[in-house]
Short mmCIF file of C-alpha atoms and ligand atoms in Angstrom, two decimals:
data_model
loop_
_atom_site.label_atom_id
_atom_site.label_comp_id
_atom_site.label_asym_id
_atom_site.label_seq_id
_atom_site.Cartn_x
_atom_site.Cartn_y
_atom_site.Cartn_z
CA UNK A 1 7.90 -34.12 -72.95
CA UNK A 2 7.66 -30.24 -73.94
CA UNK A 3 10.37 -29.18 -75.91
CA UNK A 4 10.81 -26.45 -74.86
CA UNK A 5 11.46 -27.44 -71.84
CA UNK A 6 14.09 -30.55 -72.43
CA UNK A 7 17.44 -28.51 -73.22
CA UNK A 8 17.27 -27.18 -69.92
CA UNK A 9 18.02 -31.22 -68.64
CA UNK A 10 21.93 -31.16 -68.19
CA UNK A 11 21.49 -35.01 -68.31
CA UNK A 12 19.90 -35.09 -72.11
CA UNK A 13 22.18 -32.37 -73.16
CA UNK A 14 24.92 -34.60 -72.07
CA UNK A 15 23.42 -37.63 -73.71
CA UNK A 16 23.43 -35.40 -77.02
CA UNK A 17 27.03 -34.46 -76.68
CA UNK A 18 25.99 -30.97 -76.56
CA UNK A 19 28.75 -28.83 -74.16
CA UNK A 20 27.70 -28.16 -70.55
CA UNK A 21 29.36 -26.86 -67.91
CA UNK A 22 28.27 -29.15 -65.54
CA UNK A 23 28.33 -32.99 -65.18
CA UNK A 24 24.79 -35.16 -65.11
CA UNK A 25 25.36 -37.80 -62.06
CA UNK A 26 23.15 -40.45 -61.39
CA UNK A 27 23.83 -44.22 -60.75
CA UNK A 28 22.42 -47.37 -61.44
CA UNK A 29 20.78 -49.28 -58.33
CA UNK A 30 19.92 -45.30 -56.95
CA UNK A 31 16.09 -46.62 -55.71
CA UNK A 32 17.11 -49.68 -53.76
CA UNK A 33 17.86 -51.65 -50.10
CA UNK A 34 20.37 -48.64 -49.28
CA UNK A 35 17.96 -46.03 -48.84
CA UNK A 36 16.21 -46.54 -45.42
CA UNK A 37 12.90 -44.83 -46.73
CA UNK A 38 13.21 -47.65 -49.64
CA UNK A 39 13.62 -50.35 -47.19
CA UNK A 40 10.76 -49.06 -45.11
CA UNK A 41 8.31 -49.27 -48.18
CA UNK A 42 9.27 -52.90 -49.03
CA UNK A 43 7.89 -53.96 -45.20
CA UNK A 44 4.70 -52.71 -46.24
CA UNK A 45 4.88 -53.97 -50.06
CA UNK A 46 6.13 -56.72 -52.18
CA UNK A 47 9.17 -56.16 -54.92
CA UNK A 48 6.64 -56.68 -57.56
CA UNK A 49 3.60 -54.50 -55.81
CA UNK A 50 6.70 -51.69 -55.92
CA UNK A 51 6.59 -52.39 -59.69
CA UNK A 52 3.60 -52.46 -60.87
CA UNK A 53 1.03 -50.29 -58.52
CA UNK A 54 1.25 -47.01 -60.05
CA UNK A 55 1.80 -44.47 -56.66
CA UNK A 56 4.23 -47.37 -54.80
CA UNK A 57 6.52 -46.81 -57.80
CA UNK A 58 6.39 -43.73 -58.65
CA UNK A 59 7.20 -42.68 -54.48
CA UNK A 60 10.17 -45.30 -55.09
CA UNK A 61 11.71 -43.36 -57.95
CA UNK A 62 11.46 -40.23 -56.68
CA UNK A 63 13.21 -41.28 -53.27
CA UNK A 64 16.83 -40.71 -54.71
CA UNK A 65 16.07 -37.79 -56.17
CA UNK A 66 14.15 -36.19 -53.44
CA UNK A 67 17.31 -36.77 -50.95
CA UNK A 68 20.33 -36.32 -52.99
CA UNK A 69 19.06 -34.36 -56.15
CA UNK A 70 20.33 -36.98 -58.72
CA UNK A 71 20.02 -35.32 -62.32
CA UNK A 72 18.07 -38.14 -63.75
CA UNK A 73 15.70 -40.46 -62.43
CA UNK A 74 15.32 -44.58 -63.73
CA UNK A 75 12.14 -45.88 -63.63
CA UNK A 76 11.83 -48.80 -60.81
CA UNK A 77 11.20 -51.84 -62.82
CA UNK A 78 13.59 -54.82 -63.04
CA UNK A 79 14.61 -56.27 -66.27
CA UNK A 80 13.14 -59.80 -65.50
CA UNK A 81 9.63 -58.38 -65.42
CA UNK A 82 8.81 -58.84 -69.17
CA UNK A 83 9.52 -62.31 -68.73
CA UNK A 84 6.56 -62.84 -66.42
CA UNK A 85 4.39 -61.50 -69.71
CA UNK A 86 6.49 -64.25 -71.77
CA UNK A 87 4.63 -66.94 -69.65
CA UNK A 88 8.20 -67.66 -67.17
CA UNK A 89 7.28 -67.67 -63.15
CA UNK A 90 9.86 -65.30 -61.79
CA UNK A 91 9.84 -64.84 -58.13
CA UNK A 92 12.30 -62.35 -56.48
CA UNK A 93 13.91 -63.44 -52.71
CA UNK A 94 15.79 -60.92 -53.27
CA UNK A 95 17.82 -62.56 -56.13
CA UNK A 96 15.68 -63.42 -58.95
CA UNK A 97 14.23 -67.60 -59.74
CA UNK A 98 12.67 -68.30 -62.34
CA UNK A 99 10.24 -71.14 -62.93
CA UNK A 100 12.06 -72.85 -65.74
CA UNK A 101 14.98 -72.43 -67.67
CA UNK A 102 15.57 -72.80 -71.97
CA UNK A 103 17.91 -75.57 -72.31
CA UNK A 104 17.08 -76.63 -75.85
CA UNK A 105 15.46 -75.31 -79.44
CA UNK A 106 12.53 -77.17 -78.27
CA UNK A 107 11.91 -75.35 -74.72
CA UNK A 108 11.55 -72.55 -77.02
CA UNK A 109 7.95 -73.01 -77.29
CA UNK A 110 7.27 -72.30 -74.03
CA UNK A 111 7.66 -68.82 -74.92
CA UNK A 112 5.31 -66.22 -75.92
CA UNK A 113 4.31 -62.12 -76.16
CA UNK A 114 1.20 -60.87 -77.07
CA UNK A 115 2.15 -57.27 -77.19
CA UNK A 116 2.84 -54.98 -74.50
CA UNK A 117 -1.18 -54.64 -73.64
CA UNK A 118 -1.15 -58.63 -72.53
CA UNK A 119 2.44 -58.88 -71.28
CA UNK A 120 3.23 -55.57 -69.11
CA UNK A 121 0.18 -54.13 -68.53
CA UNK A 122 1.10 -51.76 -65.26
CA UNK A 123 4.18 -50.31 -67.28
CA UNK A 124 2.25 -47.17 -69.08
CA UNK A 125 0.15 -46.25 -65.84
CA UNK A 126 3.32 -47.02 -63.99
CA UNK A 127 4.97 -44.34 -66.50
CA UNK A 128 2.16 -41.68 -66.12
CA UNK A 129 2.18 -41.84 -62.06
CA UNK A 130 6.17 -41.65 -61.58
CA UNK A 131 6.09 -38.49 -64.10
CA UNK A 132 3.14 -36.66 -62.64
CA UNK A 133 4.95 -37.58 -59.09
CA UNK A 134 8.06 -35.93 -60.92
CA UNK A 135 6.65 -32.73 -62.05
CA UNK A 136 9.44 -32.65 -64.76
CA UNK A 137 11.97 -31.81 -62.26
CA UNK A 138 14.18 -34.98 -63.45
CA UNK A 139 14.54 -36.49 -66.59
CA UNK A 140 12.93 -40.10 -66.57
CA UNK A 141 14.85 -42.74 -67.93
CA UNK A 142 12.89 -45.83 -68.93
CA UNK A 143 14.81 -49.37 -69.34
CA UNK A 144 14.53 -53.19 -70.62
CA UNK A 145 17.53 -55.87 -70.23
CA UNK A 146 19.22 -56.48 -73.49
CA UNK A 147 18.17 -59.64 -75.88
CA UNK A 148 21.54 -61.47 -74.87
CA UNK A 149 21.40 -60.59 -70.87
CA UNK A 150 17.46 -61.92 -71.13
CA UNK A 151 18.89 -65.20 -72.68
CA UNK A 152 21.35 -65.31 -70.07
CA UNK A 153 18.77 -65.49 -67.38
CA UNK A 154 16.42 -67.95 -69.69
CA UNK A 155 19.11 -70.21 -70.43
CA UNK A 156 21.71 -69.96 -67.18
CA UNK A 157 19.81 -68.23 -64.11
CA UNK A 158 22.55 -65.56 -64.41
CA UNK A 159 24.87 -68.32 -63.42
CA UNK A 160 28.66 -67.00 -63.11
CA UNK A 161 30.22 -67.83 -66.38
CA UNK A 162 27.44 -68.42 -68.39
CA UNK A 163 28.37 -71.90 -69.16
CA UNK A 164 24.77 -73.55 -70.49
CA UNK A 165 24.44 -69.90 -72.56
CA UNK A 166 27.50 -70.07 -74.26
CA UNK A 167 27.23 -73.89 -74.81
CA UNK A 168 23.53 -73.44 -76.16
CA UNK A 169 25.02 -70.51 -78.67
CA UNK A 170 28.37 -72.77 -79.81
CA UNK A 171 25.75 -76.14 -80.05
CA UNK A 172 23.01 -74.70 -82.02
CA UNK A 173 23.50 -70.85 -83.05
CA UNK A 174 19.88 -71.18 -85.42
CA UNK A 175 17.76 -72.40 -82.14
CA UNK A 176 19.86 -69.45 -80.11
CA UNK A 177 19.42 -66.84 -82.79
CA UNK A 178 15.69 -67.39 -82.99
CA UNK A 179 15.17 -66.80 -79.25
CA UNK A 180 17.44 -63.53 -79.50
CA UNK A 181 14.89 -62.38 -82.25
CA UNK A 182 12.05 -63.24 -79.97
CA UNK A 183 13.32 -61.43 -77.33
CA UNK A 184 14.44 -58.43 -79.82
CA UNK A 185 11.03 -57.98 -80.94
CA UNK A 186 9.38 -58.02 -77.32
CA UNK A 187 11.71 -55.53 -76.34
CA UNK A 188 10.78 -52.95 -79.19
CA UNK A 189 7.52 -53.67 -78.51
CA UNK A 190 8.01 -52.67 -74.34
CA UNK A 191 10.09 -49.69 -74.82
CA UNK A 192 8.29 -48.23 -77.78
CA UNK A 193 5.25 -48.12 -74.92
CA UNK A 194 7.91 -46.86 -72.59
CA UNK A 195 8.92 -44.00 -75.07
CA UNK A 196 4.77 -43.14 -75.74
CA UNK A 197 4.29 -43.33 -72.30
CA UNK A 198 6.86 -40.47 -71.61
CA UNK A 199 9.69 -41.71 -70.89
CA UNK A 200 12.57 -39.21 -71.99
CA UNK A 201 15.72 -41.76 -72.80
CA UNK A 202 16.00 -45.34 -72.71
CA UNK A 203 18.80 -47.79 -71.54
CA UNK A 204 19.45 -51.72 -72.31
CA UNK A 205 21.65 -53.53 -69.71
CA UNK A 206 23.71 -56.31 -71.12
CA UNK A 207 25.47 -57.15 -67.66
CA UNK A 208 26.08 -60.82 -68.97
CA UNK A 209 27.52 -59.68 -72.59
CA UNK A 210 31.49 -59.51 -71.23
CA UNK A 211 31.60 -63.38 -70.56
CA UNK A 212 31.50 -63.42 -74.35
CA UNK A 213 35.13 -63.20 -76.28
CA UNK A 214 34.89 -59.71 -78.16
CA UNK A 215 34.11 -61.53 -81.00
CA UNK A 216 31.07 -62.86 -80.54
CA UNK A 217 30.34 -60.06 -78.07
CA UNK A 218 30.10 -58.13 -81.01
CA UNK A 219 28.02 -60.16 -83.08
CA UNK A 220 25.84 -61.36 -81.04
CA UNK A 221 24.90 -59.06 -78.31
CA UNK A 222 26.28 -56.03 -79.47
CA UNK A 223 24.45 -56.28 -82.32
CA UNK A 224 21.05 -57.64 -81.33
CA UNK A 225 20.98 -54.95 -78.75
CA UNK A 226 21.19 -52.70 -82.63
CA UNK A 227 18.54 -54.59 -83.41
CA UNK A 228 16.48 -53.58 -80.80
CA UNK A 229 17.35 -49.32 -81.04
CA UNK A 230 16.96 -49.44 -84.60
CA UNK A 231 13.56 -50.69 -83.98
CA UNK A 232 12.17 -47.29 -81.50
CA UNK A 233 11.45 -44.17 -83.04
CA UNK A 234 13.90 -41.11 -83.44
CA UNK A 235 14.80 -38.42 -81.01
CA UNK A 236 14.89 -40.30 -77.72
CA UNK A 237 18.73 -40.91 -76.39
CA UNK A 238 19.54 -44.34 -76.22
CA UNK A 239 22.16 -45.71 -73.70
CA UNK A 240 24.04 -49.24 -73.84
CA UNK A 241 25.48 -50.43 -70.96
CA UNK A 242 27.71 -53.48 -71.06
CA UNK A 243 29.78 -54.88 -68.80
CA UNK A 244 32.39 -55.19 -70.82
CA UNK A 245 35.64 -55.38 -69.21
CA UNK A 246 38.45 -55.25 -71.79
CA UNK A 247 40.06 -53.35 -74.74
CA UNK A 248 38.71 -56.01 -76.82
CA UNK A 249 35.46 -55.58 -75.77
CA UNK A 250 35.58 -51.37 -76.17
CA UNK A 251 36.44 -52.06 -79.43
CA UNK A 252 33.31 -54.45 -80.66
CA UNK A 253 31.27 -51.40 -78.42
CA UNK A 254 32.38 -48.66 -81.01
CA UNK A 255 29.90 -50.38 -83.63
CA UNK A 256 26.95 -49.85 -81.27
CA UNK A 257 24.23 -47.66 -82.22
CA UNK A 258 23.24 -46.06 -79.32
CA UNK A 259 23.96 -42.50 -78.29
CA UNK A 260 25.58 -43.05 -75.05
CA UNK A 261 27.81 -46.21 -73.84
CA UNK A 262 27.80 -46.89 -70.40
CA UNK A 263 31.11 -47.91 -69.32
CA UNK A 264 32.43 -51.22 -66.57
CA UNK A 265 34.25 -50.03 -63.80
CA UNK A 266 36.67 -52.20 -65.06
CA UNK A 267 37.91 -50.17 -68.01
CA UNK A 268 39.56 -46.82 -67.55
CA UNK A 269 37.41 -43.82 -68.72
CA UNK A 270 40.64 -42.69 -70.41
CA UNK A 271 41.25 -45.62 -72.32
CA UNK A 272 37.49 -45.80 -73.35
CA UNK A 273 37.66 -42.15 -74.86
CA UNK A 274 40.89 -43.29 -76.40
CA UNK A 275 39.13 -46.07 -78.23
CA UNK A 276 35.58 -45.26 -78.93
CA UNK A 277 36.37 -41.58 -79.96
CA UNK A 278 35.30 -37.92 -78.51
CA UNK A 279 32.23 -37.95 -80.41
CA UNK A 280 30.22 -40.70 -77.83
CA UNK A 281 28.91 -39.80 -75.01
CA UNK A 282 29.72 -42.05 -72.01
CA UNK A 283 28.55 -42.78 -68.53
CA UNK A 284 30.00 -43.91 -66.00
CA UNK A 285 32.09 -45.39 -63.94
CA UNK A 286 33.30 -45.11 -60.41
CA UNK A 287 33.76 -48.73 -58.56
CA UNK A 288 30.50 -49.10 -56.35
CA UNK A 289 32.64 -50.64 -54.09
CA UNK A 290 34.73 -47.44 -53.44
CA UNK A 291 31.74 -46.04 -51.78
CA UNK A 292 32.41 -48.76 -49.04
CA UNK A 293 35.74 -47.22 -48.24
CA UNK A 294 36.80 -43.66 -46.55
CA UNK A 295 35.39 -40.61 -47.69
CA UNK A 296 38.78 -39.11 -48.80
CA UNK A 297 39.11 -41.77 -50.77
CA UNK A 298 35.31 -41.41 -52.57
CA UNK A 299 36.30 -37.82 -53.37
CA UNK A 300 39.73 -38.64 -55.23
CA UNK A 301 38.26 -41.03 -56.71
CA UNK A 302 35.65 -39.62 -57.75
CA UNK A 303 37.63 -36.64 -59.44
CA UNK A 304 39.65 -39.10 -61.15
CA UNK A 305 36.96 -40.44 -62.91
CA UNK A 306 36.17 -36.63 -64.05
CA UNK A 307 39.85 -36.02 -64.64
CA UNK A 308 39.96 -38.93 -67.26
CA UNK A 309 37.29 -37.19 -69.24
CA UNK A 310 39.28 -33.70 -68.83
CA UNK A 311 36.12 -32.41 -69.98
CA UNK A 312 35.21 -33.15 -72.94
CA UNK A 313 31.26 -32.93 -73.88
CA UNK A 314 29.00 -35.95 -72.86
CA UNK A 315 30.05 -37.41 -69.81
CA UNK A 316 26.92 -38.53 -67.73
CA UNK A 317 29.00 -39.56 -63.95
CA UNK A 318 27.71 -42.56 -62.67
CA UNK A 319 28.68 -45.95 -61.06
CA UNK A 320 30.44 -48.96 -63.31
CA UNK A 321 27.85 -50.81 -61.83
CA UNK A 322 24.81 -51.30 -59.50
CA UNK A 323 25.51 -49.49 -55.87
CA UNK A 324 25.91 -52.20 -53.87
CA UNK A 325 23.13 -52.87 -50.87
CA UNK A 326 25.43 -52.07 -47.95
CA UNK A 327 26.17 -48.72 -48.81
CA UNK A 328 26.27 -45.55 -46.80
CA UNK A 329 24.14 -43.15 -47.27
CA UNK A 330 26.56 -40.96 -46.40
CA UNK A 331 29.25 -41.62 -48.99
CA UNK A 332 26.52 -41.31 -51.60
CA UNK A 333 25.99 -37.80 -50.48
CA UNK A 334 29.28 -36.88 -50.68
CA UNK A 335 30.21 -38.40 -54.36
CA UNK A 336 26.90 -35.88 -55.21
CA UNK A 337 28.18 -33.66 -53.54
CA UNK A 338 32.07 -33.44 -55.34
CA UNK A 339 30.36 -34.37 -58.77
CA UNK A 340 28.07 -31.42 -58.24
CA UNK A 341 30.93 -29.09 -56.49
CA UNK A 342 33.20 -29.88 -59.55
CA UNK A 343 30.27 -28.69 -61.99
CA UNK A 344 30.77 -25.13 -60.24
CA UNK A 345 34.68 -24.86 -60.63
CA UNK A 346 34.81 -24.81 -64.85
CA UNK A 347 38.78 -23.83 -64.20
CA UNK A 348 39.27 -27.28 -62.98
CA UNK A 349 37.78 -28.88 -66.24
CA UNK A 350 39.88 -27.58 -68.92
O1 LIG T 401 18.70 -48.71 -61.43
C1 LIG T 401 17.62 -48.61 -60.83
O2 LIG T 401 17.51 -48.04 -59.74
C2 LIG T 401 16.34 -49.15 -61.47
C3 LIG T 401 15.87 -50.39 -60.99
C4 LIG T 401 16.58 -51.67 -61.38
C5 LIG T 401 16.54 -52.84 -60.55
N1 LIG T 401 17.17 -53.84 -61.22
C6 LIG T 401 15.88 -52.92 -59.23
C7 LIG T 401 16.11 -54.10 -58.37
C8 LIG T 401 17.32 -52.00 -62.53
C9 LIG T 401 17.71 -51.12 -63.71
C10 LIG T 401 17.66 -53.36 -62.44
C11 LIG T 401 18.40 -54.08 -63.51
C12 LIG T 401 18.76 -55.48 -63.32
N2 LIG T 401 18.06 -56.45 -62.65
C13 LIG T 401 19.89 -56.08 -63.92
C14 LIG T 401 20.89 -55.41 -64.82
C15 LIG T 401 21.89 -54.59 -64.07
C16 LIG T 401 22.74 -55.29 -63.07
O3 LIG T 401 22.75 -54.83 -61.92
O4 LIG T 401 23.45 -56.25 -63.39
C17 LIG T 401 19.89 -57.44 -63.53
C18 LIG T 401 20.93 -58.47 -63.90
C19 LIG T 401 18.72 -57.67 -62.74
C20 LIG T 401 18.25 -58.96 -62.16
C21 LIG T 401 18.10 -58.85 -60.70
N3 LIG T 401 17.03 -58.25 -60.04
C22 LIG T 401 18.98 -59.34 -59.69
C23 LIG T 401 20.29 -60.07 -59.96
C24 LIG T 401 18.40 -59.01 -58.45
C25 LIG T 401 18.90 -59.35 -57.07
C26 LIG T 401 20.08 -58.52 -56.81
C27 LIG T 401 20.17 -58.07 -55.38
O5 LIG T 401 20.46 -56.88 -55.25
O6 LIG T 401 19.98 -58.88 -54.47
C28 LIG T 401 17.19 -58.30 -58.68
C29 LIG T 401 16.29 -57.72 -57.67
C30 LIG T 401 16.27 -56.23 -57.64
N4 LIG T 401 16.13 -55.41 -58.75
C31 LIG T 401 16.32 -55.40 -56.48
C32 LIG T 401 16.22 -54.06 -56.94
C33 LIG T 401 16.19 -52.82 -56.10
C34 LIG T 401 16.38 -55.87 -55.03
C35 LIG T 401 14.96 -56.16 -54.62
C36 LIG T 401 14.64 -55.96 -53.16
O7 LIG T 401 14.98 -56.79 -52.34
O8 LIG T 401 14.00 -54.94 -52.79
#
């Protein structure tokens, strides 16, 4: 990245807490099954072949941006793709299956990383297409799936209330503490190549942290995903997205490290300034599924969301969660659209 070129991003400046007039809007899912000219690349190409061949993926990313002018773009990976470097078949139809799961301190063995070179070998010529196909018109923002989340999927499959994952963690917290740290140090290794390959900020999802009681939300994934950030090298902004649905859980966030929190659609944006302070910058966090409802709707909606920040510095709009497949393209337009509209009416900010 050229310096002197990256204060001109509205979507870093917000990530800084630096005061803009207008608000950064991107969301989470934005390259995906909605988008018809995403849909018609997966008939000619495989999830993973849109992952790892340099040009598929970098077209992919763009897509968003090139029809709705999104002030950021993510890079299209998925956050089970390390594992397939840690030795664990993973096969997406669309949901993800892995090949086998970590039950017990034992199964640990059967994981391994080599460094980023043997494990993810695509992800810096992956990096170097999508920003050459970018032309530094967007931001890029890199990603990896937070220690606990990756546990989640070892351990559970994602399953619904994490029952086998919070079992393994109350049964035998050394065995579950030593695969965190595995996973921790893979992921520094994966985004540090992420960061060198030119990717401008970096995000860890932890969509499976909130089934865990603030408590050991905190000290468990909260803080192994501060393991991880304290790990890259300074200067590039570092977002945390939980889902994290309660006051409780706010609470346990204000310890995290990273720059920006991204925020569940199941917290109010008011509440979450409230609690973790005007300093942070947030993202976030319309309901995806309001863009399944009338347009009027999306629009007061949206505002609301921009209301409850009443503009204050560093607030990166975005979903509370992945866009949801069925979407209209339509309704994504138009929350772009009043996100963008509201950037050029400062009056209605104050
Ligand atoms: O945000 C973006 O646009 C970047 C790309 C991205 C994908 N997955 C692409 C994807 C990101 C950041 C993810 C993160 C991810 N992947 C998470 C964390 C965030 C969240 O939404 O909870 C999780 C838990 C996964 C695991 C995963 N991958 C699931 C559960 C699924 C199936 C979900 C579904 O939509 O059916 C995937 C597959 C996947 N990852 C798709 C996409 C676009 C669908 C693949 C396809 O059919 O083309």
């Amino acid at each position: 990245m050229n310096p002197s070129v990256a204060p001109a991003y509205s979507f870093l400046r917000a990530c800084r807490g630096e005061p803009i007039e207008e608000t950064p809007v991107w969301i989470m899912r934005q390259a995906g099954r909605y988008l018809p000219e995403y849909r018609a690349i997966r008939e000619k190409h495989s999830f993973l072949d849109v992952c790892r061949v340099p040009e598929v993926c970098a077209a992919v990313t763009a897509q968003p941006i090139e029809r709705f002018g999104f002030d950021a773009a993510i890079l299209f990976q998925d956050i089970l793709i390390p594992l397939l470097g840690m030795g664990v078949p993973v096969e997406f139809d669309p949901s993800p299956k892995l090949g086998f799961q970590i039950r017990t301190r034992d199964d640990l063995d059967r994981l391994r990383w080599e460094g980023v070179d043997a494990a993810a070998p695509h992800i810096r010529p992956v990096i170097r297409a999508v920003r050459a196909h970018l032309q530094g018109r967007v931001p890029l923002i890199g990603f990896a799936g937070s220690p606990f989340t990756m546990a989640a999927y070892l351990v559970d499959a994602g399953s619904r209330d994490l029952a086998k994952t919070r079992s393994f963690l109350a049964r035998d917290p050394e065995a579950f503490a030593r695969l965190l740290d595995l996973l921790a140090d893979a992921t520094v290794d994966y985004l540090k190549a992420q960061i060198g390959a030119g990717v401008d900020a970096v995000m860890l999802f932890d969509t499976q942290a909130g089934w865990l009681p603030p408590v050991e939300f905190a000290r468990t994934a909260v803080a192994t995903a501060d393991r991880v950030l304290r790990g890259l090298p300074k200067g590039t902004p570092t977002i945390y997205f939980a889902l994290a649905p309660s006051v409780g859980h706010l609470e346990a966030l204000r310890a995290s490290r990273a720059d920006v929190l991204g925020l569940d659609y199941r917290v109010s944006l008011a509440q979450a300034r409230a609690i973790l302070g005007n300093q942070r910058a947030v993202q976030g966090n319309l309901d995806p599924a309001v863009l399944l409802g009338p347009g009027e709707e999306i629009v007061i909606r949206a505002e609301s969301v921009l209301r409850e920040n009443a503009g204050r510095p560093g607030h990166i709009f975005n979903l509370g969660h992945g866009i949801f497949p069925d979407t209209p393209i339509d309704s994504v337009k138009l929350l772009v659209d009043t996100v963008k509209r509201h950037r050029s009416a400062p009056g209605v900010r104050s």
